[in-house]
Amino acid sequence: MSLRNLSLRNSIRLIAALCFSLVAGAASAQSIEAQFRDWLAQDLWPEAQRRGISSATFNAAFASVSPNLKLPDLVMPGESKPRSDRQHQAEFRAPSAYFQHIGGVVSGGRSRAGQLSGVLSAIEKRYGVSRGIVLAIWGRESGFGRAKIPYDAFEVLGTKAFLATRREMFREEVLSALEMVERRGVSPRAMRSSWAGAMGQPQFMPSSYLKYAVDGDGNGTADIWKSEADTLASIANYLAQHGWVRGRDWGFEVSVPQSVSCALEGPDRGKRIADWQALGIRRVGGKAFPEHELRGEGYLMMPAGRFGPAFIVTPNFYRLKDYNESDLYALFVGHAGDRIMYGNSEFSGSWERVGGFDRGDVAAMQRGLEKLGYDVGGADGLVGFKTRRSIGEWQQKNGIAPTCFPAGDTIRRLR
């Protein structure tokens, strides 16, 4: 056989295999669509009906909705884990990367602080949350309402309640979304969400909408998609309902002497701010802690260990973490809020270059620490405060100057 004929035959086989794959994929999608429809009718609808959802609401919500198989963290029928788990672990991102775009939130927040002064004053008076914080969350979550919110919420929530790794959580969320339509008069097709089901300008899950969304402009509805006043009031109400302490700041950037171990970090190791000060911790730039804050409890927070800025934070920092559990998110919002309100500059402390590993490496290190008896908060590949202080405690125990962060040969030694 000639090379030309062999090449032609191989091309034909490749095309045939591709066609078979496309046909099989289409058949699989059709099968999942049929299973989805059966699940809606036999499983979700009876539960919705028990919760007082009408058939008109249910049918309107899922009209023309099909499962979106491109969403992440889905477990296909007959499979045991999401396909995304089979891909390479994401590269670790140094904490400094999180703050690259803070300038846009700060400048956008400053301009809107003037434009919406009356609304923000009313919100501060009612909820006790600083306008800077509310504006920073709004800017971070949706670019002050300019970010595209691309998905139909019922497509996302329905798909994830049917196929996601956390089906039960999304089942409750899709039922809450139906309640939004039934009892709060929200149009199903107006409910635009992220790929995770978070909705509108404040990025509320449906259960959060039902608990915390409020009418900020006085028209009788809580429209978190189009109303700026409703969005801002709902963010403030969320924080207030989670225990925001009126009159307290979120935290302060500080210098931490080497005599104070970075392993003292964490919300369960709080001291009066006056006691932290007695240990030698000082605000940066020669500023004093506000007198009323000295009597309150504060917590050491070092998101990059000794490789970045350090902070003494208040209970309000952890209310920001109720909005998003990331330490860096809460720090971003608090710092952006300060810059919006007071014109503060960037962090005084510098973020050093750390990295060269991925989340799989971090998870392996966490498992190594767990075997040694340390509580790292779970081997999830994320460097949270429990992981940071566990590293510091291990370093101290082994005669290493504690840095409380995976750098150098720490990961290699702990794997």
PDB file of C-alpha atoms in Angstrom, residues 46-306:
ATOM      1  CA  PRO A  46     -43.178  16.907  44.716  1.00  0.00           C
ATOM      2  CA  GLU A  47     -40.832  18.628  47.189  1.00  0.00           C
ATOM      3  CA  ALA A  48     -41.589  22.062  45.716  1.00  0.00           C
ATOM      4  CA  GLN A  49     -45.311  21.340  45.931  1.00  0.00           C
ATOM      5  CA  ARG A  50     -44.966  20.381  49.619  1.00  0.00           C
ATOM      6  CA  ARG A  51     -43.354  23.797  50.180  1.00  0.00           C
ATOM      7  CA  GLY A  52     -46.271  25.625  48.650  1.00  0.00           C
ATOM      8  CA  ILE A  53     -44.867  26.235  45.156  1.00  0.00           C
ATOM      9  CA  SER A  54     -47.577  26.313  42.483  1.00  0.00           C
ATOM     10  CA  SER A  55     -47.359  24.357  39.248  1.00  0.00           C
ATOM     11  CA  ALA A  56     -47.509  27.665  37.343  1.00  0.00           C
ATOM     12  CA  THR A  57     -44.393  28.914  39.136  1.00  0.00           C
ATOM     13  CA  PHE A  58     -42.571  25.596  38.720  1.00  0.00           C
ATOM     14  CA  ASN A  59     -43.355  25.322  35.013  1.00  0.00           C
ATOM     15  CA  ALA A  60     -42.414  28.960  34.356  1.00  0.00           C
ATOM     16  CA  ALA A  61     -39.092  28.529  36.143  1.00  0.00           C
ATOM     17  CA  PHE A  62     -38.041  25.476  34.147  1.00  0.00           C
ATOM     18  CA  ALA A  63     -39.583  26.362  30.796  1.00  0.00           C
ATOM     19  CA  SER A  64     -36.950  25.731  28.111  1.00  0.00           C
ATOM     20  CA  VAL A  65     -34.300  24.975  30.762  1.00  0.00           C
ATOM     21  CA  SER A  66     -31.884  22.145  29.959  1.00  0.00           C
ATOM     22  CA  PRO A  67     -28.945  20.913  32.015  1.00  0.00           C
ATOM     23  CA  ASN A  68     -25.786  22.879  31.230  1.00  0.00           C
ATOM     24  CA  LEU A  69     -23.096  20.213  31.025  1.00  0.00           C
ATOM     25  CA  LYS A  70     -20.323  22.789  30.636  1.00  0.00           C
ATOM     26  CA  LEU A  71     -20.608  23.889  34.269  1.00  0.00           C
ATOM     27  CA  PRO A  72     -17.781  22.778  36.602  1.00  0.00           C
ATOM     28  CA  ASP A  73     -17.999  20.174  39.382  1.00  0.00           C
ATOM     29  CA  LEU A  74     -20.632  17.995  37.715  1.00  0.00           C
ATOM     30  CA  VAL A  75     -20.721  14.226  38.182  1.00  0.00           C
ATOM     31  CA  MET A  76     -22.094  12.643  35.034  1.00  0.00           C
ATOM     32  CA  PRO A  77     -24.502   9.689  35.358  1.00  0.00           C
ATOM     33  CA  GLY A  78     -22.543   6.486  35.827  1.00  0.00           C
ATOM     34  CA  GLU A  79     -19.417   8.308  36.976  1.00  0.00           C
ATOM     35  CA  SER A  80     -18.073   8.706  40.512  1.00  0.00           C
ATOM     36  CA  LYS A  81     -16.354  12.079  40.508  1.00  0.00           C
ATOM     37  CA  PRO A  82     -16.347  15.330  38.547  1.00  0.00           C
ATOM     38  CA  ARG A  83     -14.302  15.385  35.395  1.00  0.00           C
ATOM     39  CA  SER A  84     -12.583  18.566  36.544  1.00  0.00           C
ATOM     40  CA  ASP A  85     -10.903  16.503  39.286  1.00  0.00           C
ATOM     41  CA  ARG A  86      -8.997  14.662  36.577  1.00  0.00           C
ATOM     42  CA  GLN A  87      -7.391  17.797  35.265  1.00  0.00           C
ATOM     43  CA  HIS A  88      -4.094  19.166  36.508  1.00  0.00           C
ATOM     44  CA  GLN A  89      -4.135  20.952  39.832  1.00  0.00           C
ATOM     45  CA  ALA A  90      -4.308  24.730  39.551  1.00  0.00           C
ATOM     46  CA  GLU A  91      -1.086  26.609  40.108  1.00  0.00           C
ATOM     47  CA  PHE A  92      -0.810  28.228  43.513  1.00  0.00           C
ATOM     48  CA  ARG A  93      -1.324  32.000  43.336  1.00  0.00           C
ATOM     49  CA  ALA A  94       0.687  34.126  45.737  1.00  0.00           C
ATOM     50  CA  PRO A  95      -1.483  36.375  47.964  1.00  0.00           C
ATOM     51  CA  SER A  96      -0.149  39.491  46.221  1.00  0.00           C
ATOM     52  CA  ALA A  97      -1.933  38.481  42.999  1.00  0.00           C
ATOM     53  CA  TYR A  98      -5.307  38.915  44.693  1.00  0.00           C
ATOM     54  CA  PHE A  99      -4.845  42.668  44.988  1.00  0.00           C
ATOM     55  CA  GLN A 100      -3.777  43.470  41.425  1.00  0.00           C
ATOM     56  CA  HIS A 101      -7.088  45.086  40.478  1.00  0.00           C
ATOM     57  CA  ILE A 102      -7.944  46.829  43.734  1.00  0.00           C
ATOM     58  CA  GLY A 103      -7.344  50.239  42.160  1.00  0.00           C
ATOM     59  CA  GLY A 104     -10.441  49.928  39.967  1.00  0.00           C
ATOM     60  CA  VAL A 105     -12.629  49.153  42.972  1.00  0.00           C
ATOM     61  CA  VAL A 106     -11.155  52.085  44.896  1.00  0.00           C
ATOM     62  CA  SER A 107     -11.612  54.635  42.094  1.00  0.00           C
ATOM     63  CA  GLY A 108     -15.099  53.339  41.270  1.00  0.00           C
ATOM     64  CA  GLY A 109     -16.091  53.411  44.920  1.00  0.00           C
ATOM     65  CA  ARG A 110     -14.890  56.981  45.402  1.00  0.00           C
ATOM     66  CA  SER A 111     -16.899  58.272  42.461  1.00  0.00           C
ATOM     67  CA  ARG A 112     -20.058  56.483  43.623  1.00  0.00           C
ATOM     68  CA  ALA A 113     -19.600  57.618  47.220  1.00  0.00           C
ATOM     69  CA  GLY A 114     -20.433  61.117  46.028  1.00  0.00           C
ATOM     70  CA  GLN A 115     -23.136  60.148  43.571  1.00  0.00           C
ATOM     71  CA  LEU A 116     -24.998  58.003  46.116  1.00  0.00           C
ATOM     72  CA  SER A 117     -24.249  60.018  49.249  1.00  0.00           C
ATOM     73  CA  GLY A 118     -27.872  60.208  50.413  1.00  0.00           C
ATOM     74  CA  VAL A 119     -28.523  56.492  49.958  1.00  0.00           C
ATOM     75  CA  LEU A 120     -25.268  55.590  51.703  1.00  0.00           C
ATOM     76  CA  SER A 121     -25.963  57.903  54.647  1.00  0.00           C
ATOM     77  CA  ALA A 122     -29.342  56.258  55.197  1.00  0.00           C
ATOM     78  CA  ILE A 123     -27.755  52.808  55.009  1.00  0.00           C
ATOM     79  CA  GLU A 124     -25.025  53.699  57.506  1.00  0.00           C
ATOM     80  CA  LYS A 125     -27.616  55.075  59.931  1.00  0.00           C
ATOM     81  CA  ARG A 126     -29.872  52.030  59.656  1.00  0.00           C
ATOM     82  CA  TYR A 127     -27.325  49.189  59.553  1.00  0.00           C
ATOM     83  CA  GLY A 128     -24.169  50.669  61.106  1.00  0.00           C
ATOM     84  CA  VAL A 129     -21.932  49.474  58.270  1.00  0.00           C
ATOM     85  CA  SER A 130     -19.424  51.892  56.760  1.00  0.00           C
ATOM     86  CA  ARG A 131     -20.204  53.094  53.252  1.00  0.00           C
ATOM     87  CA  GLY A 132     -16.652  52.256  52.264  1.00  0.00           C
ATOM     88  CA  ILE A 133     -17.180  48.586  53.115  1.00  0.00           C
ATOM     89  CA  VAL A 134     -20.512  48.402  51.288  1.00  0.00           C
ATOM     90  CA  LEU A 135     -19.069  50.074  48.193  1.00  0.00           C
ATOM     91  CA  ALA A 136     -16.008  47.809  48.229  1.00  0.00           C
ATOM     92  CA  ILE A 137     -18.166  44.659  48.298  1.00  0.00           C
ATOM     93  CA  TRP A 138     -20.346  46.008  45.494  1.00  0.00           C
ATOM     94  CA  GLY A 139     -17.273  46.770  43.414  1.00  0.00           C
ATOM     95  CA  ARG A 140     -15.620  43.447  44.132  1.00  0.00           C
ATOM     96  CA  GLU A 141     -18.704  41.330  43.464  1.00  0.00           C
ATOM     97  CA  SER A 142     -20.025  42.880  40.257  1.00  0.00           C
ATOM     98  CA  GLY A 143     -17.897  45.853  39.249  1.00  0.00           C
ATOM     99  CA  PHE A 144     -20.626  48.190  40.586  1.00  0.00           C
ATOM    100  CA  GLY A 145     -23.220  46.406  38.480  1.00  0.00           C
ATOM    101  CA  ARG A 146     -21.222  46.563  35.244  1.00  0.00           C
ATOM    102  CA  ALA A 147     -20.063  42.942  35.213  1.00  0.00           C
ATOM    103  CA  LYS A 148     -21.894  40.606  32.879  1.00  0.00           C
ATOM    104  CA  ILE A 149     -23.988  38.067  34.774  1.00  0.00           C
ATOM    105  CA  PRO A 150     -24.341  35.488  32.034  1.00  0.00           C
ATOM    106  CA  TYR A 151     -26.421  32.546  33.256  1.00  0.00           C
ATOM    107  CA  ASP A 152     -30.064  31.736  33.802  1.00  0.00           C
ATOM    108  CA  ALA A 153     -30.248  30.966  37.530  1.00  0.00           C
ATOM    109  CA  PHE A 154     -32.639  28.032  37.082  1.00  0.00           C
ATOM    110  CA  GLU A 155     -30.381  26.493  34.441  1.00  0.00           C
ATOM    111  CA  VAL A 156     -27.411  26.654  36.836  1.00  0.00           C
ATOM    112  CA  LEU A 157     -29.221  25.689  40.032  1.00  0.00           C
ATOM    113  CA  GLY A 158     -31.255  22.958  38.368  1.00  0.00           C
ATOM    114  CA  THR A 159     -28.168  21.439  36.734  1.00  0.00           C
ATOM    115  CA  LYS A 160     -26.200  21.512  39.948  1.00  0.00           C
ATOM    116  CA  ALA A 161     -29.048  20.150  42.071  1.00  0.00           C
ATOM    117  CA  PHE A 162     -29.234  17.258  39.607  1.00  0.00           C
ATOM    118  CA  LEU A 163     -25.539  16.591  38.899  1.00  0.00           C
ATOM    119  CA  ALA A 164     -23.173  18.567  41.158  1.00  0.00           C
ATOM    120  CA  THR A 165     -20.952  17.176  43.886  1.00  0.00           C
ATOM    121  CA  ARG A 166     -22.984  19.175  46.452  1.00  0.00           C
ATOM    122  CA  ARG A 167     -26.430  18.186  45.237  1.00  0.00           C
ATOM    123  CA  GLU A 168     -28.213  18.693  48.553  1.00  0.00           C
ATOM    124  CA  MET A 169     -26.941  22.240  48.945  1.00  0.00           C
ATOM    125  CA  PHE A 170     -28.039  23.177  45.437  1.00  0.00           C
ATOM    126  CA  ARG A 171     -31.350  21.403  45.920  1.00  0.00           C
ATOM    127  CA  GLU A 172     -32.103  23.792  48.784  1.00  0.00           C
ATOM    128  CA  GLU A 173     -30.956  26.718  46.663  1.00  0.00           C
ATOM    129  CA  VAL A 174     -33.155  25.863  43.692  1.00  0.00           C
ATOM    130  CA  LEU A 175     -36.125  25.460  46.043  1.00  0.00           C
ATOM    131  CA  SER A 176     -35.296  28.872  47.521  1.00  0.00           C
ATOM    132  CA  ALA A 177     -35.182  30.286  43.989  1.00  0.00           C
ATOM    133  CA  LEU A 178     -38.678  28.915  43.376  1.00  0.00           C
ATOM    134  CA  GLU A 179     -39.804  30.591  46.596  1.00  0.00           C
ATOM    135  CA  MET A 180     -38.399  33.897  45.298  1.00  0.00           C
ATOM    136  CA  VAL A 181     -40.717  33.580  42.311  1.00  0.00           C
ATOM    137  CA  GLU A 182     -43.726  32.344  44.275  1.00  0.00           C
ATOM    138  CA  ARG A 183     -43.587  34.682  47.271  1.00  0.00           C
ATOM    139  CA  ARG A 184     -41.390  37.620  46.323  1.00  0.00           C
ATOM    140  CA  GLY A 185     -42.685  38.146  42.796  1.00  0.00           C
ATOM    141  CA  VAL A 186     -39.324  37.836  41.046  1.00  0.00           C
ATOM    142  CA  SER A 187     -39.519  36.950  37.346  1.00  0.00           C
ATOM    143  CA  PRO A 188     -37.725  33.644  36.628  1.00  0.00           C
ATOM    144  CA  ARG A 189     -36.012  34.925  33.493  1.00  0.00           C
ATOM    145  CA  ALA A 190     -34.835  38.061  35.308  1.00  0.00           C
ATOM    146  CA  MET A 191     -32.864  35.862  37.694  1.00  0.00           C
ATOM    147  CA  ARG A 192     -29.387  36.046  36.179  1.00  0.00           C
ATOM    148  CA  SER A 193     -26.570  34.334  38.033  1.00  0.00           C
ATOM    149  CA  SER A 194     -22.937  33.315  37.973  1.00  0.00           C
ATOM    150  CA  TRP A 195     -21.860  29.780  37.072  1.00  0.00           C
ATOM    151  CA  ALA A 196     -22.202  28.968  40.808  1.00  0.00           C
ATOM    152  CA  GLY A 197     -25.753  30.307  41.107  1.00  0.00           C
ATOM    153  CA  ALA A 198     -24.880  33.593  42.855  1.00  0.00           C
ATOM    154  CA  MET A 199     -27.306  36.260  41.694  1.00  0.00           C
ATOM    155  CA  GLY A 200     -27.374  39.935  40.915  1.00  0.00           C
ATOM    156  CA  GLN A 201     -25.059  42.779  41.848  1.00  0.00           C
ATOM    157  CA  PRO A 202     -24.336  41.579  45.421  1.00  0.00           C
ATOM    158  CA  GLN A 203     -23.995  37.950  44.203  1.00  0.00           C
ATOM    159  CA  PHE A 204     -26.475  36.431  46.657  1.00  0.00           C
ATOM    160  CA  MET A 205     -27.432  32.788  46.582  1.00  0.00           C
ATOM    161  CA  PRO A 206     -31.253  32.379  46.595  1.00  0.00           C
ATOM    162  CA  SER A 207     -31.334  31.436  50.282  1.00  0.00           C
ATOM    163  CA  SER A 208     -29.411  34.629  51.088  1.00  0.00           C
ATOM    164  CA  TYR A 209     -31.795  36.668  48.966  1.00  0.00           C
ATOM    165  CA  LEU A 210     -34.744  35.390  50.994  1.00  0.00           C
ATOM    166  CA  LYS A 211     -33.009  36.233  54.289  1.00  0.00           C
ATOM    167  CA  TYR A 212     -31.168  39.459  53.531  1.00  0.00           C
ATOM    168  CA  ALA A 213     -32.369  41.208  50.356  1.00  0.00           C
ATOM    169  CA  VAL A 214     -34.221  44.419  51.256  1.00  0.00           C
ATOM    170  CA  ASP A 215     -35.945  47.318  49.552  1.00  0.00           C
ATOM    171  CA  GLY A 216     -33.541  50.242  49.625  1.00  0.00           C
ATOM    172  CA  ASP A 217     -35.304  52.612  47.250  1.00  0.00           C
ATOM    173  CA  GLY A 218     -38.807  52.381  48.729  1.00  0.00           C
ATOM    174  CA  ASN A 219     -40.637  50.892  45.743  1.00  0.00           C
ATOM    175  CA  GLY A 220     -41.759  47.768  47.584  1.00  0.00           C
ATOM    176  CA  THR A 221     -39.401  45.256  45.946  1.00  0.00           C
ATOM    177  CA  ALA A 222     -35.830  44.083  46.500  1.00  0.00           C
ATOM    178  CA  ASP A 223     -34.305  44.194  43.021  1.00  0.00           C
ATOM    179  CA  ILE A 224     -30.644  43.185  43.345  1.00  0.00           C
ATOM    180  CA  TRP A 225     -30.218  43.091  39.552  1.00  0.00           C
ATOM    181  CA  LYS A 226     -31.130  46.658  38.590  1.00  0.00           C
ATOM    182  CA  SER A 227     -31.482  48.800  41.729  1.00  0.00           C
ATOM    183  CA  GLU A 228     -28.323  50.313  43.198  1.00  0.00           C
ATOM    184  CA  ALA A 229     -30.114  51.293  46.420  1.00  0.00           C
ATOM    185  CA  ASP A 230     -31.529  47.792  46.898  1.00  0.00           C
ATOM    186  CA  THR A 231     -28.117  46.270  46.205  1.00  0.00           C
ATOM    187  CA  LEU A 232     -26.293  48.474  48.724  1.00  0.00           C
ATOM    188  CA  ALA A 233     -28.948  48.096  51.427  1.00  0.00           C
ATOM    189  CA  SER A 234     -29.003  44.322  50.959  1.00  0.00           C
ATOM    190  CA  ILE A 235     -25.210  44.075  51.350  1.00  0.00           C
ATOM    191  CA  ALA A 236     -25.341  46.159  54.539  1.00  0.00           C
ATOM    192  CA  ASN A 237     -28.265  44.136  55.900  1.00  0.00           C
ATOM    193  CA  TYR A 238     -26.363  40.894  55.232  1.00  0.00           C
ATOM    194  CA  LEU A 239     -23.405  42.104  57.307  1.00  0.00           C
ATOM    195  CA  ALA A 240     -25.617  43.533  60.057  1.00  0.00           C
ATOM    196  CA  GLN A 241     -27.620  40.315  60.347  1.00  0.00           C
ATOM    197  CA  HIS A 242     -24.362  38.365  60.636  1.00  0.00           C
ATOM    198  CA  GLY A 243     -23.299  40.464  63.622  1.00  0.00           C
ATOM    199  CA  TRP A 244     -21.411  43.478  62.268  1.00  0.00           C
ATOM    200  CA  VAL A 245     -20.327  45.521  65.303  1.00  0.00           C
ATOM    201  CA  ARG A 246     -21.425  49.129  64.874  1.00  0.00           C
ATOM    202  CA  GLY A 247     -18.628  51.596  65.605  1.00  0.00           C
ATOM    203  CA  ARG A 248     -15.707  49.189  65.209  1.00  0.00           C
ATOM    204  CA  ASP A 249     -13.242  49.104  62.348  1.00  0.00           C
ATOM    205  CA  TRP A 250     -12.420  45.939  60.384  1.00  0.00           C
ATOM    206  CA  GLY A 251      -8.692  45.953  61.217  1.00  0.00           C
ATOM    207  CA  PHE A 252      -5.312  47.677  60.972  1.00  0.00           C
ATOM    208  CA  GLU A 253      -2.054  46.971  59.182  1.00  0.00           C
ATOM    209  CA  VAL A 254       0.680  46.434  61.768  1.00  0.00           C
ATOM    210  CA  SER A 255       4.338  45.583  62.232  1.00  0.00           C
ATOM    211  CA  VAL A 256       4.983  42.353  64.146  1.00  0.00           C
ATOM    212  CA  PRO A 257       8.340  41.994  65.898  1.00  0.00           C
ATOM    213  CA  GLN A 258      10.205  38.697  65.627  1.00  0.00           C
ATOM    214  CA  SER A 259       9.524  38.149  69.327  1.00  0.00           C
ATOM    215  CA  VAL A 260       5.825  37.626  68.498  1.00  0.00           C
ATOM    216  CA  SER A 261       5.270  34.304  66.776  1.00  0.00           C
ATOM    217  CA  CYS A 262       3.264  34.268  63.561  1.00  0.00           C
ATOM    218  CA  ALA A 263       1.752  31.031  64.903  1.00  0.00           C
ATOM    219  CA  LEU A 264      -0.426  33.153  67.222  1.00  0.00           C
ATOM    220  CA  GLU A 265      -2.701  33.877  64.260  1.00  0.00           C
ATOM    221  CA  GLY A 266      -6.384  33.021  64.242  1.00  0.00           C
ATOM    222  CA  PRO A 267      -9.879  34.000  65.439  1.00  0.00           C
ATOM    223  CA  ASP A 268      -9.580  31.555  68.339  1.00  0.00           C
ATOM    224  CA  ARG A 269      -6.432  33.250  69.706  1.00  0.00           C
ATOM    225  CA  GLY A 270      -7.737  36.740  70.273  1.00  0.00           C
ATOM    226  CA  LYS A 271      -6.468  39.288  72.777  1.00  0.00           C
ATOM    227  CA  ARG A 272      -7.424  42.833  73.633  1.00  0.00           C
ATOM    228  CA  ILE A 273      -5.763  45.112  71.131  1.00  0.00           C
ATOM    229  CA  ALA A 274      -4.060  46.801  74.087  1.00  0.00           C
ATOM    230  CA  ASP A 275      -2.474  43.429  74.930  1.00  0.00           C
ATOM    231  CA  TRP A 276      -1.191  42.979  71.375  1.00  0.00           C
ATOM    232  CA  GLN A 277       0.259  46.457  71.654  1.00  0.00           C
ATOM    233  CA  ALA A 278       1.967  45.497  74.924  1.00  0.00           C
ATOM    234  CA  LEU A 279       3.706  42.672  73.049  1.00  0.00           C
ATOM    235  CA  GLY A 280       5.291  45.211  70.716  1.00  0.00           C
ATOM    236  CA  ILE A 281       2.826  45.166  67.809  1.00  0.00           C
ATOM    237  CA  ARG A 282       2.340  48.634  66.318  1.00  0.00           C
ATOM    238  CA  ARG A 283       0.225  50.188  63.587  1.00  0.00           C
ATOM    239  CA  VAL A 284       2.245  51.024  60.508  1.00  0.00           C
ATOM    240  CA  GLY A 285       3.144  54.606  59.705  1.00  0.00           C
ATOM    241  CA  GLY A 286       3.391  55.657  63.333  1.00  0.00           C
ATOM    242  CA  LYS A 287      -0.381  55.787  63.751  1.00  0.00           C
ATOM    243  CA  ALA A 288      -1.942  54.956  67.102  1.00  0.00           C
ATOM    244  CA  PHE A 289      -4.756  52.463  67.529  1.00  0.00           C
ATOM    245  CA  PRO A 290      -8.032  54.322  68.167  1.00  0.00           C
ATOM    246  CA  GLU A 291      -8.627  54.599  71.903  1.00  0.00           C
ATOM    247  CA  HIS A 292     -11.965  52.767  71.786  1.00  0.00           C
ATOM    248  CA  GLU A 293     -10.400  49.885  69.834  1.00  0.00           C
ATOM    249  CA  LEU A 294      -7.738  49.221  72.495  1.00  0.00           C
ATOM    250  CA  ARG A 295     -10.400  47.782  74.801  1.00  0.00           C
ATOM    251  CA  GLY A 296     -11.827  45.493  72.118  1.00  0.00           C
ATOM    252  CA  GLU A 297     -10.658  42.060  71.084  1.00  0.00           C
ATOM    253  CA  GLY A 298      -8.347  41.758  68.103  1.00  0.00           C
ATOM    254  CA  TYR A 299      -6.782  38.899  66.194  1.00  0.00           C
ATOM    255  CA  LEU A 300      -3.435  38.498  64.439  1.00  0.00           C
ATOM    256  CA  MET A 301      -3.842  37.909  60.702  1.00  0.00           C
ATOM    257  CA  MET A 302      -0.837  37.226  58.441  1.00  0.00           C
ATOM    258  CA  PRO A 303      -2.122  35.983  55.066  1.00  0.00           C
ATOM    259  CA  ALA A 304       1.404  35.389  53.699  1.00  0.00           C
ATOM    260  CA  GLY A 305       3.055  34.620  57.024  1.00  0.00           C
ATOM    261  CA  ARG A 306       6.351  36.486  57.325  1.00  0.00           C
TER     262      ARG A 306
END
